[in-house]
Structures are given as C-alpha cells and as structure tokens.
Amino acid sequence: MTDSAAWREEVKAVLRHEGKRSGGAREAVVDALAGHDCCVSAQEIADELRGGESRVGLASVYRALELLHGEGLVQRVDLGGGGYRYEPILPGGEHHHHVVCDRCGEVTAFEDPTLERAIERMERRLRRVVSAHDVVLHADCRRCAARA
Amino acid sequence: MTDSAAWREEVKAVLRHEGKRSGGAREAVVDALAGHDCCVSAQEIADELRGGESRVGLASVYRALELLHGEGLVQRVDLGGGGYRYEPILPGGEHHHHVVCDRCGEVTAFEDPTLERAIERMERRLRRVVSAHDVVLHADCRRCAARA
DNA sequence: GTTCCTGCAAAATTTTTGCATCAGT
DNA sequence: ACTGATGCAAAAATTTTGCAGGAAC
C-alpha cells in the first residue's frame, strides 16, 4: 500500500472514531490531498473538484481542511503570498520542506535528515511540546534566475 | 552603536542612494521597526504610530514595508494566522527564528547555530541562490499548555 | 427523525491600488 | 516647479461564518 493510500485509510479511521459522518465533500477533499505529492492551496483543491462532476463549495474545502488540521492529519504550510497551503501528514513520519520562488511562486520540496535532527534537538531544548515545524527557503527558481 | 541604530543608518543610506525621498511616514516605520526586538505586523506598526501624534495611513506602512523588503532591509515572516510580520535584517547578520502558539498567537524567538549551519549546508546543496530562510515551530505556549 | 454536513452567499480580515494633495529636492 | 510620498477610501484577495436544505446514521 502506498503512503498516501495508507494516509487515506487513517483519515477515514480517525474520522469514524470521532463520530464524524462521511459526506461527499470531505471525502473529495481527502482524495484530492492524497493525490498530490506536495502542498496545495484550498483554491486549487476546489478548482480540481469543480473540474469534475461534483459541486463542492469552497467553504466546505476550508472546513474539511480545518478539521483535518485540527486532528493532526494535515499540515498547514505558510509559504507567503498571502495564503495557506495544505499537505497530508503521512503515517511513515517522513516529511519534507519547501523552497519558494518569490518571483513566480513555484514550490519545490527537499528533504534533509541532518536539518531534521538539528530541529529535533532544538525542540527538545525548548522544553515545550512542538506540534509541527516548517522550514521555508526563499530562492529564485532556475527559470526566473535565468530571466533576470 | 547598537545593532538597530546601525540598521537605521544603513536604511537611510540605501534609500538616499536609491534617490528615495525621506518623507515622514517612511521614517516613522523605520523607527518603529528598529524599536522592536522581534517581528511586528503592519497593523501593530500603524497602531503604534497612530498612538503618537502622527497621522500615518495603514497603506503607507505597507508601502514602506514593501519597499524595505524589496531592498533586502527587512524580512517578511509568515507565522500563520493569515498575515505577515516584518523584522529588520540587522547588519551583524545574526538572526533568529520563531515559535508560535497556535492557540493564542504568542510569538517567541530562539537562536540555534547548529540549526543555522544545517540550513546553510542545505542551501549550498541546492545550487540555487537562497535569499532568505524561515524556521517556524508550532507549540502551545506555557499559558495555553497549562490551561488546556 | 435527529443531527451533522454541505453549498451558497455574506461578512470579516488582510493587503493592494487609485487618486487628489502635500512635501522634499 | 517637478516629482515622488502620503492619507484616505475603495478594491482585491483570502478565509470564516450564517443559514436553509439535504444526507448520513
């Protein structure tokens, strides 16, 4: 089973355990999230769902994302640009960070175990329960760098 | 001379070099930024300035911040909550990162040279020019953790 | 049948832009 | 005087909330 399929199962299990009903919009949002490698915005999810046959309201997308975030199932990522992006917190525990191009908004992901360890050490030193962390690098993407 | 005083001087020099005029609002914003240890929001700056005798418009605060950010003199920080915060990029080069309480929005700062080195190593590995980086930890502050 | 979910529309929040006026050079 | 800077107000963009109708259990 792929990580995203496992994640989808976990989401369903958690929501059922919480007594949440499984309406169409919420499942559609979960499926859309599971189908992406990296973070997506609420608007992108809504557009994707509206592209299909469903009639999902933007508000329902936000409500689903907020619920999933509250349950610790999705991470809300701030990349600048005045909006949020969301991505699944996969059960394997691996996660990545982001490089954003400030010119065109392109987002790419990277992983770095050394950086991860440094952050974990820092979190222990804080003596506070850290629920999540973000690292965002700002750099021109290759296309914008070439054009400049 | 303190770091923030040096920063204020650098800002004035850069703006003069760019042929920017020195109007009241811009200087007021620079002074307000220099008077803070950590990041502040545009609204906070405007409130602070309006508390005094001046009549500074919120739009002017945003325009000043945008200009300073474009010149690489202030860092725009995303801490979630649907807004930006801004802080001076001090000439000493030292900078800190942030811990945000997702319940009450409290922001505290921390420094970690080890983490800094890990990020620099990562940036070199990317082979792209990284103009800035942010690390944001999400953790309940002590008050909210005690209340929960 | 009851309760939660959903979609639409309106509101709230944050940031940007237009424009007439004022100030710095 | 000329040009850029400023304040106010309106607009734009994003997220949240209210509410009536519908679906899940």
Coordinates of C-alpha atoms (C1' of nucleotides) in Angstrom, one line a residue:
Chain A
M1 CA 0.0 0.0 0.0
T2 CA 1.3 3.4 -0.9
D3 CA 1.8 6.0 1.8
S4 CA -1.0 8.2 0.5
A5 CA -3.4 5.2 0.4
A6 CA -2.4 4.4 4.0
W7 CA -3.0 8.0 4.9
R8 CA -6.4 8.0 3.4
E9 CA -7.3 4.9 5.4
E10 CA -6.0 6.5 8.6
V11 CA -8.1 9.6 7.9
K12 CA -11.2 7.6 7.5
A13 CA -10.5 5.6 10.7
V14 CA -9.8 8.7 12.7
L15 CA -13.0 10.5 11.5
R16 CA -15.1 7.4 12.1
H17 CA -13.7 7.2 15.6
E18 CA -14.6 10.8 16.2
G19 CA -18.1 10.1 15.1
K20 CA -17.8 12.3 12.0
R21 CA -20.1 11.5 9.2
S22 CA -18.6 10.9 5.8
G23 CA -20.2 13.3 3.5
G24 CA -19.2 13.8 -0.1
A25 CA -17.3 17.0 0.2
R26 CA -15.0 15.8 3.0
E27 CA -14.1 12.6 1.2
A28 CA -13.5 14.5 -2.0
V29 CA -11.0 16.8 -0.2
V30 CA -9.2 13.9 1.3
D31 CA -8.9 12.2 -2.1
A32 CA -7.6 15.3 -3.7
L33 CA -5.0 15.8 -0.9
A34 CA -3.9 12.2 -1.2
G35 CA -3.4 12.6 -4.9
H36 CA -0.8 15.3 -4.5
D37 CA 2.9 14.9 -3.7
C38 CA 3.3 18.4 -2.3
C39 CA 1.3 21.1 -0.7
V40 CA -1.8 22.5 -2.4
S41 CA -4.0 25.5 -1.7
A42 CA -7.6 25.4 -0.8
Q43 CA -8.4 27.2 -4.1
E44 CA -6.5 24.6 -6.1
I45 CA -8.4 21.7 -4.4
A46 CA -11.8 23.4 -5.0
D47 CA -10.9 24.0 -8.7
E48 CA -9.8 20.4 -9.1
L49 CA -13.1 19.2 -7.5
R50 CA -15.2 21.5 -9.5
G51 CA -13.4 20.4 -12.7
G52 CA -15.0 17.0 -12.1
E53 CA -18.7 16.4 -11.8
S54 CA -19.1 17.3 -8.1
R55 CA -20.4 20.6 -6.8
V56 CA -18.1 21.3 -3.9
G57 CA -18.2 24.6 -2.2
L58 CA -15.1 26.5 -1.4
A59 CA -16.3 26.8 2.2
S60 CA -16.6 23.1 2.5
V61 CA -13.0 22.7 1.4
Y62 CA -11.9 25.1 4.1
R63 CA -14.0 23.4 6.7
A64 CA -12.6 20.0 5.7
L65 CA -9.0 21.2 5.8
E66 CA -9.6 22.9 9.2
L67 CA -11.0 19.7 10.6
L68 CA -8.1 17.6 9.3
H69 CA -5.6 20.1 10.5
G70 CA -7.2 20.0 14.0
E71 CA -6.9 16.2 14.0
G72 CA -3.3 16.4 13.1
L73 CA -3.8 14.8 9.8
V74 CA -2.8 17.6 7.5
Q75 CA -0.1 20.2 7.9
R76 CA -0.9 23.8 7.2
V77 CA 2.1 25.4 5.4
D78 CA 2.8 29.1 5.1
L79 CA 4.8 29.9 2.0
G80 CA 4.0 33.6 1.8
G81 CA 1.8 35.1 -0.9
G82 CA -1.0 35.7 1.5
G83 CA -2.4 32.2 1.6
Y84 CA -2.1 28.8 3.1
R85 CA -1.2 25.5 1.6
Y86 CA -2.0 22.1 3.0
E87 CA -0.4 18.7 2.7
P88 CA -1.0 15.2 4.3
I89 CA 1.0 14.2 7.3
L90 CA 1.9 10.7 6.1
P91 CA 1.9 7.9 8.6
G92 CA 5.6 7.0 7.7
G93 CA 6.6 10.1 9.5
E94 CA 8.8 11.3 6.7
H95 CA 8.2 14.8 5.7
H96 CA 9.9 17.4 3.5
H97 CA 10.4 21.2 3.5
H98 CA 9.9 23.8 0.8
V99 CA 11.8 26.2 -1.5
V100 CA 9.6 29.0 -2.8
C101 CA 10.4 31.3 -5.7
D102 CA 9.4 34.7 -4.7
R103 CA 9.0 35.8 -8.3
C104 CA 6.7 33.2 -9.7
G105 CA 5.6 31.3 -6.7
E106 CA 7.0 27.9 -7.8
V107 CA 7.3 25.5 -4.9
T108 CA 9.7 22.6 -4.8
A109 CA 10.4 20.2 -2.0
F110 CA 13.5 18.9 -0.3
E111 CA 14.4 16.6 2.5
D112 CA 17.4 16.8 4.8
P113 CA 17.9 14.4 7.7
T114 CA 20.7 16.5 9.2
L115 CA 18.5 19.5 9.2
E116 CA 15.7 17.4 10.7
R117 CA 17.9 16.3 13.5
A118 CA 19.0 19.8 14.3
I119 CA 15.4 20.9 14.6
E120 CA 14.6 18.0 16.8
R121 CA 17.4 18.8 19.1
M122 CA 16.2 22.4 19.2
E123 CA 12.7 21.3 20.0
R124 CA 13.9 19.3 23.0
R125 CA 15.9 22.2 24.2
L126 CA 12.8 24.4 24.2
R127 CA 11.0 22.2 26.8
R128 CA 7.7 22.8 25.0
V129 CA 5.6 20.4 23.1
V130 CA 6.2 21.2 19.4
S131 CA 3.3 20.0 17.3
A132 CA 4.8 20.9 13.9
H133 CA 7.6 22.8 12.3
D134 CA 8.2 24.4 8.9
V135 CA 11.4 25.4 7.1
V136 CA 10.9 27.6 4.1
L137 CA 13.7 28.7 1.8
H138 CA 13.2 31.7 -0.5
A139 CA 15.2 31.4 -3.7
D140 CA 14.7 32.3 -7.4
C141 CA 13.8 29.2 -9.4
R142 CA 16.0 28.4 -12.3
R143 CA 13.7 29.9 -14.9
C144 CA 13.3 33.2 -13.0
A145 CA 17.1 33.3 -12.2
A146 CA 17.8 32.8 -15.9
R147 CA 15.4 35.5 -17.0
A148 CA 16.6 38.1 -14.5
Chain B
M1 CA 26.3 51.9 18.3
T2 CA 23.6 49.3 18.8
D3 CA 22.6 47.0 16.0
S4 CA 19.3 48.6 15.5
A5 CA 20.8 52.1 15.3
A6 CA 23.3 50.8 12.8
W7 CA 20.4 49.2 10.8
R8 CA 18.6 52.5 10.8
E9 CA 21.7 54.2 9.4
E10 CA 22.0 51.6 6.7
V11 CA 18.4 52.0 5.7
K12 CA 18.8 55.8 5.4
A13 CA 22.0 55.3 3.3
V14 CA 20.4 52.8 1.0
L15 CA 17.3 54.9 0.4
R16 CA 19.3 58.0 -0.2
H17 CA 21.4 56.1 -2.7
E18 CA 18.3 54.9 -4.4
G19 CA 17.1 58.5 -4.7
K20 CA 14.2 58.0 -2.4
R21 CA 12.9 61.0 -0.6
S22 CA 12.7 60.9 3.1
G23 CA 9.1 61.5 4.0
G24 CA 7.6 61.3 7.4
A25 CA 5.8 58.0 7.1
R26 CA 8.7 56.0 5.9
E27 CA 11.0 57.3 8.6
A28 CA 8.3 56.6 11.2
V29 CA 8.0 53.0 10.0
V30 CA 11.8 52.5 10.1
D31 CA 12.0 53.9 13.6
A32 CA 9.1 51.7 14.8
L33 CA 10.8 48.6 13.3
A34 CA 14.1 49.5 14.9
G35 CA 12.4 49.8 18.2
H36 CA 11.3 46.1 18.3
D37 CA 13.3 43.1 19.1
C38 CA 11.2 40.7 17.2
C39 CA 8.8 40.7 14.3
V40 CA 5.7 43.0 14.2
S41 CA 2.7 43.2 11.9
A42 CA 1.8 46.1 9.7
Q43 CA -1.2 46.7 11.8
E44 CA 0.8 46.9 15.0
I45 CA 3.2 49.4 13.5
A46 CA 0.3 51.6 12.3
D47 CA -1.4 51.4 15.7
E48 CA 1.8 52.4 17.4
L49 CA 2.3 55.3 15.1
R50 CA -1.3 56.5 15.4
G51 CA -0.9 56.3 19.1
G52 CA 1.5 59.1 18.8
E53 CA 0.8 62.5 17.2
S54 CA 1.4 61.5 13.6
R55 CA -1.3 60.7 11.1
V56 CA 0.2 57.7 9.3
G57 CA -2.0 55.7 6.9
L58 CA -2.0 52.0 7.0
A59 CA -1.3 52.0 3.3
S60 CA 1.9 54.0 3.8
V61 CA 3.0 51.4 6.3
Y62 CA 2.5 48.6 3.8
R63 CA 4.2 50.7 1.1
A64 CA 7.2 51.4 3.3
L65 CA 7.5 47.7 4.3
E66 CA 7.3 46.5 0.8
L67 CA 10.0 48.9 -0.3
L68 CA 12.3 47.9 2.6
H69 CA 11.6 44.2 1.8
G70 CA 12.5 44.8 -1.8
E71 CA 15.7 46.4 -0.8
G72 CA 16.6 43.4 1.4
L73 CA 16.4 45.5 4.5
V74 CA 13.5 43.8 6.2
Q75 CA 12.5 40.1 6.4
R76 CA 8.9 39.2 5.8
V77 CA 8.0 36.4 8.1
D78 CA 5.0 34.1 7.8
L79 CA 3.8 32.8 11.1
G80 CA 0.3 31.7 10.0
G81 CA -2.8 33.5 11.2
G82 CA -3.3 35.0 7.8
G83 CA -0.9 37.8 7.9
Y84 CA 2.7 38.8 7.6
R85 CA 5.1 40.1 10.2
Y86 CA 8.2 42.1 9.5
E87 CA 11.6 42.5 11.2
P88 CA 14.8 44.3 10.4
I89 CA 17.7 42.3 8.8
L90 CA 20.4 43.5 11.1
P91 CA 23.8 44.3 9.7
G92 CA 25.5 41.9 12.1
G93 CA 24.0 39.1 10.2
E94 CA 22.7 37.3 13.3
H95 CA 19.1 36.4 13.1
H96 CA 16.7 34.2 15.0
H97 CA 13.7 32.0 14.3
H98 CA 10.2 31.8 15.8
V99 CA 8.0 29.6 17.9
V100 CA 4.3 30.4 17.5
C101 CA 1.5 29.4 19.8
D102 CA -1.3 28.2 17.6
R103 CA -3.9 28.9 20.3
C104 CA -3.1 32.5 21.3
G105 CA -0.7 33.6 18.6
E106 CA 2.1 34.4 21.1
V107 CA 5.5 34.6 19.3
T108 CA 8.8 33.9 20.9
A109 CA 12.3 33.8 19.3
F110 CA 15.1 31.4 19.5
E111 CA 18.6 31.1 18.1
D112 CA 20.5 27.9 17.2
P113 CA 23.8 28.0 15.5
T114 CA 23.7 24.3 14.8
L115 CA 20.4 24.6 13.1
E116 CA 21.8 27.6 11.2
R117 CA 24.7 25.6 9.9
A118 CA 22.5 22.7 8.8
I119 CA 20.4 25.1 6.8
E120 CA 23.4 26.7 5.2
R121 CA 24.7 23.3 4.2
M122 CA 21.3 22.5 2.7
E123 CA 21.3 25.8 0.8
R124 CA 24.7 25.0 -0.7
R125 CA 23.5 21.6 -1.8
L126 CA 20.5 23.2 -3.6
R127 CA 22.7 25.1 -6.0
R128 CA 20.3 28.0 -6.1
V129 CA 20.8 31.4 -4.6
V130 CA 18.8 31.4 -1.4
S131 CA 17.8 34.9 -0.4
A132 CA 16.2 34.1 2.9
H133 CA 15.0 31.3 5.1
D134 CA 12.5 30.8 7.8
V135 CA 12.0 28.2 10.5
V136 CA 8.8 28.3 12.4
L137 CA 7.9 25.9 15.2
H138 CA 4.3 25.5 16.3
A139 CA 3.9 24.8 20.0
D140 CA 1.5 25.7 22.8
C141 CA 2.9 28.5 24.9
R142 CA 3.2 27.8 28.6
R143 CA 0.0 29.6 29.5
C144 CA -2.1 27.8 26.9
A145 CA -0.5 24.5 27.7
A146 CA -1.4 25.0 31.4
R147 CA -4.9 26.0 30.6
A148 CA -5.6 23.0 28.3
Chain C
dG1 C1' -36.3 11.6 13.0
dT2 C1' -32.4 13.8 14.7
dT3 C1' -28.0 15.6 14.0
dC4 C1' -24.4 16.7 11.3
dC5 C1' -22.8 18.1 6.6
dT6 C1' -23.0 21.0 2.5
dG7 C1' -23.4 24.8 -0.7
dC8 C1' -24.4 29.4 -1.4
dA9 C1' -24.0 33.9 0.0
dA10 C1' -22.5 37.5 3.1
dA11 C1' -19.1 39.0 6.4
dA12 C1' -14.5 39.6 8.3
dT13 C1' -9.6 40.1 7.7
dT14 C1' -5.6 41.4 5.5
dT15 C1' -3.2 43.6 1.7
dT16 C1' -3.1 46.4 -2.6
dT17 C1' -4.4 50.2 -5.7
dG18 C1' -6.4 54.9 -7.2
dC19 C1' -6.3 59.5 -6.7
dA20 C1' -6.1 64.1 -5.1
dT21 C1' -3.0 66.6 -2.2
dC22 C1' 1.2 67.6 0.2
dA23 C1' 6.2 67.8 0.9
dG24 C1' 11.2 67.3 -0.4
dT25 C1' 14.7 68.4 -3.5
Chain D
dA1 C1' 8.2 73.8 -10.2
dC2 C1' 8.7 69.0 -10.6
dT3 C1' 8.4 64.5 -8.8
dG4 C1' 7.8 61.4 -5.6
dA5 C1' 5.4 60.4 -1.0
dT6 C1' 1.2 60.3 1.8
dG7 C1' -3.5 59.7 3.6
dC8 C1' -8.0 58.3 2.8
dA9 C1' -11.1 55.5 0.7
dA10 C1' -12.3 51.9 -2.4
dA11 C1' -10.9 47.4 -4.3
dA12 C1' -9.0 42.8 -4.3
dA13 C1' -7.8 38.6 -2.4
dT14 C1' -8.3 35.1 1.1
dT15 C1' -10.6 32.9 4.9
dT16 C1' -14.6 32.5 8.1
dT17 C1' -19.4 32.5 9.4
dG18 C1' -24.7 32.2 9.0
dC19 C1' -28.3 29.8 7.3
dA20 C1' -31.6 26.9 4.9
dG21 C1' -31.8 22.5 2.8
dG22 C1' -30.1 17.8 2.3
dA23 C1' -27.8 13.5 3.6
dA24 C1' -25.9 10.1 6.9
dC25 C1' -26.7 7.4 10.7

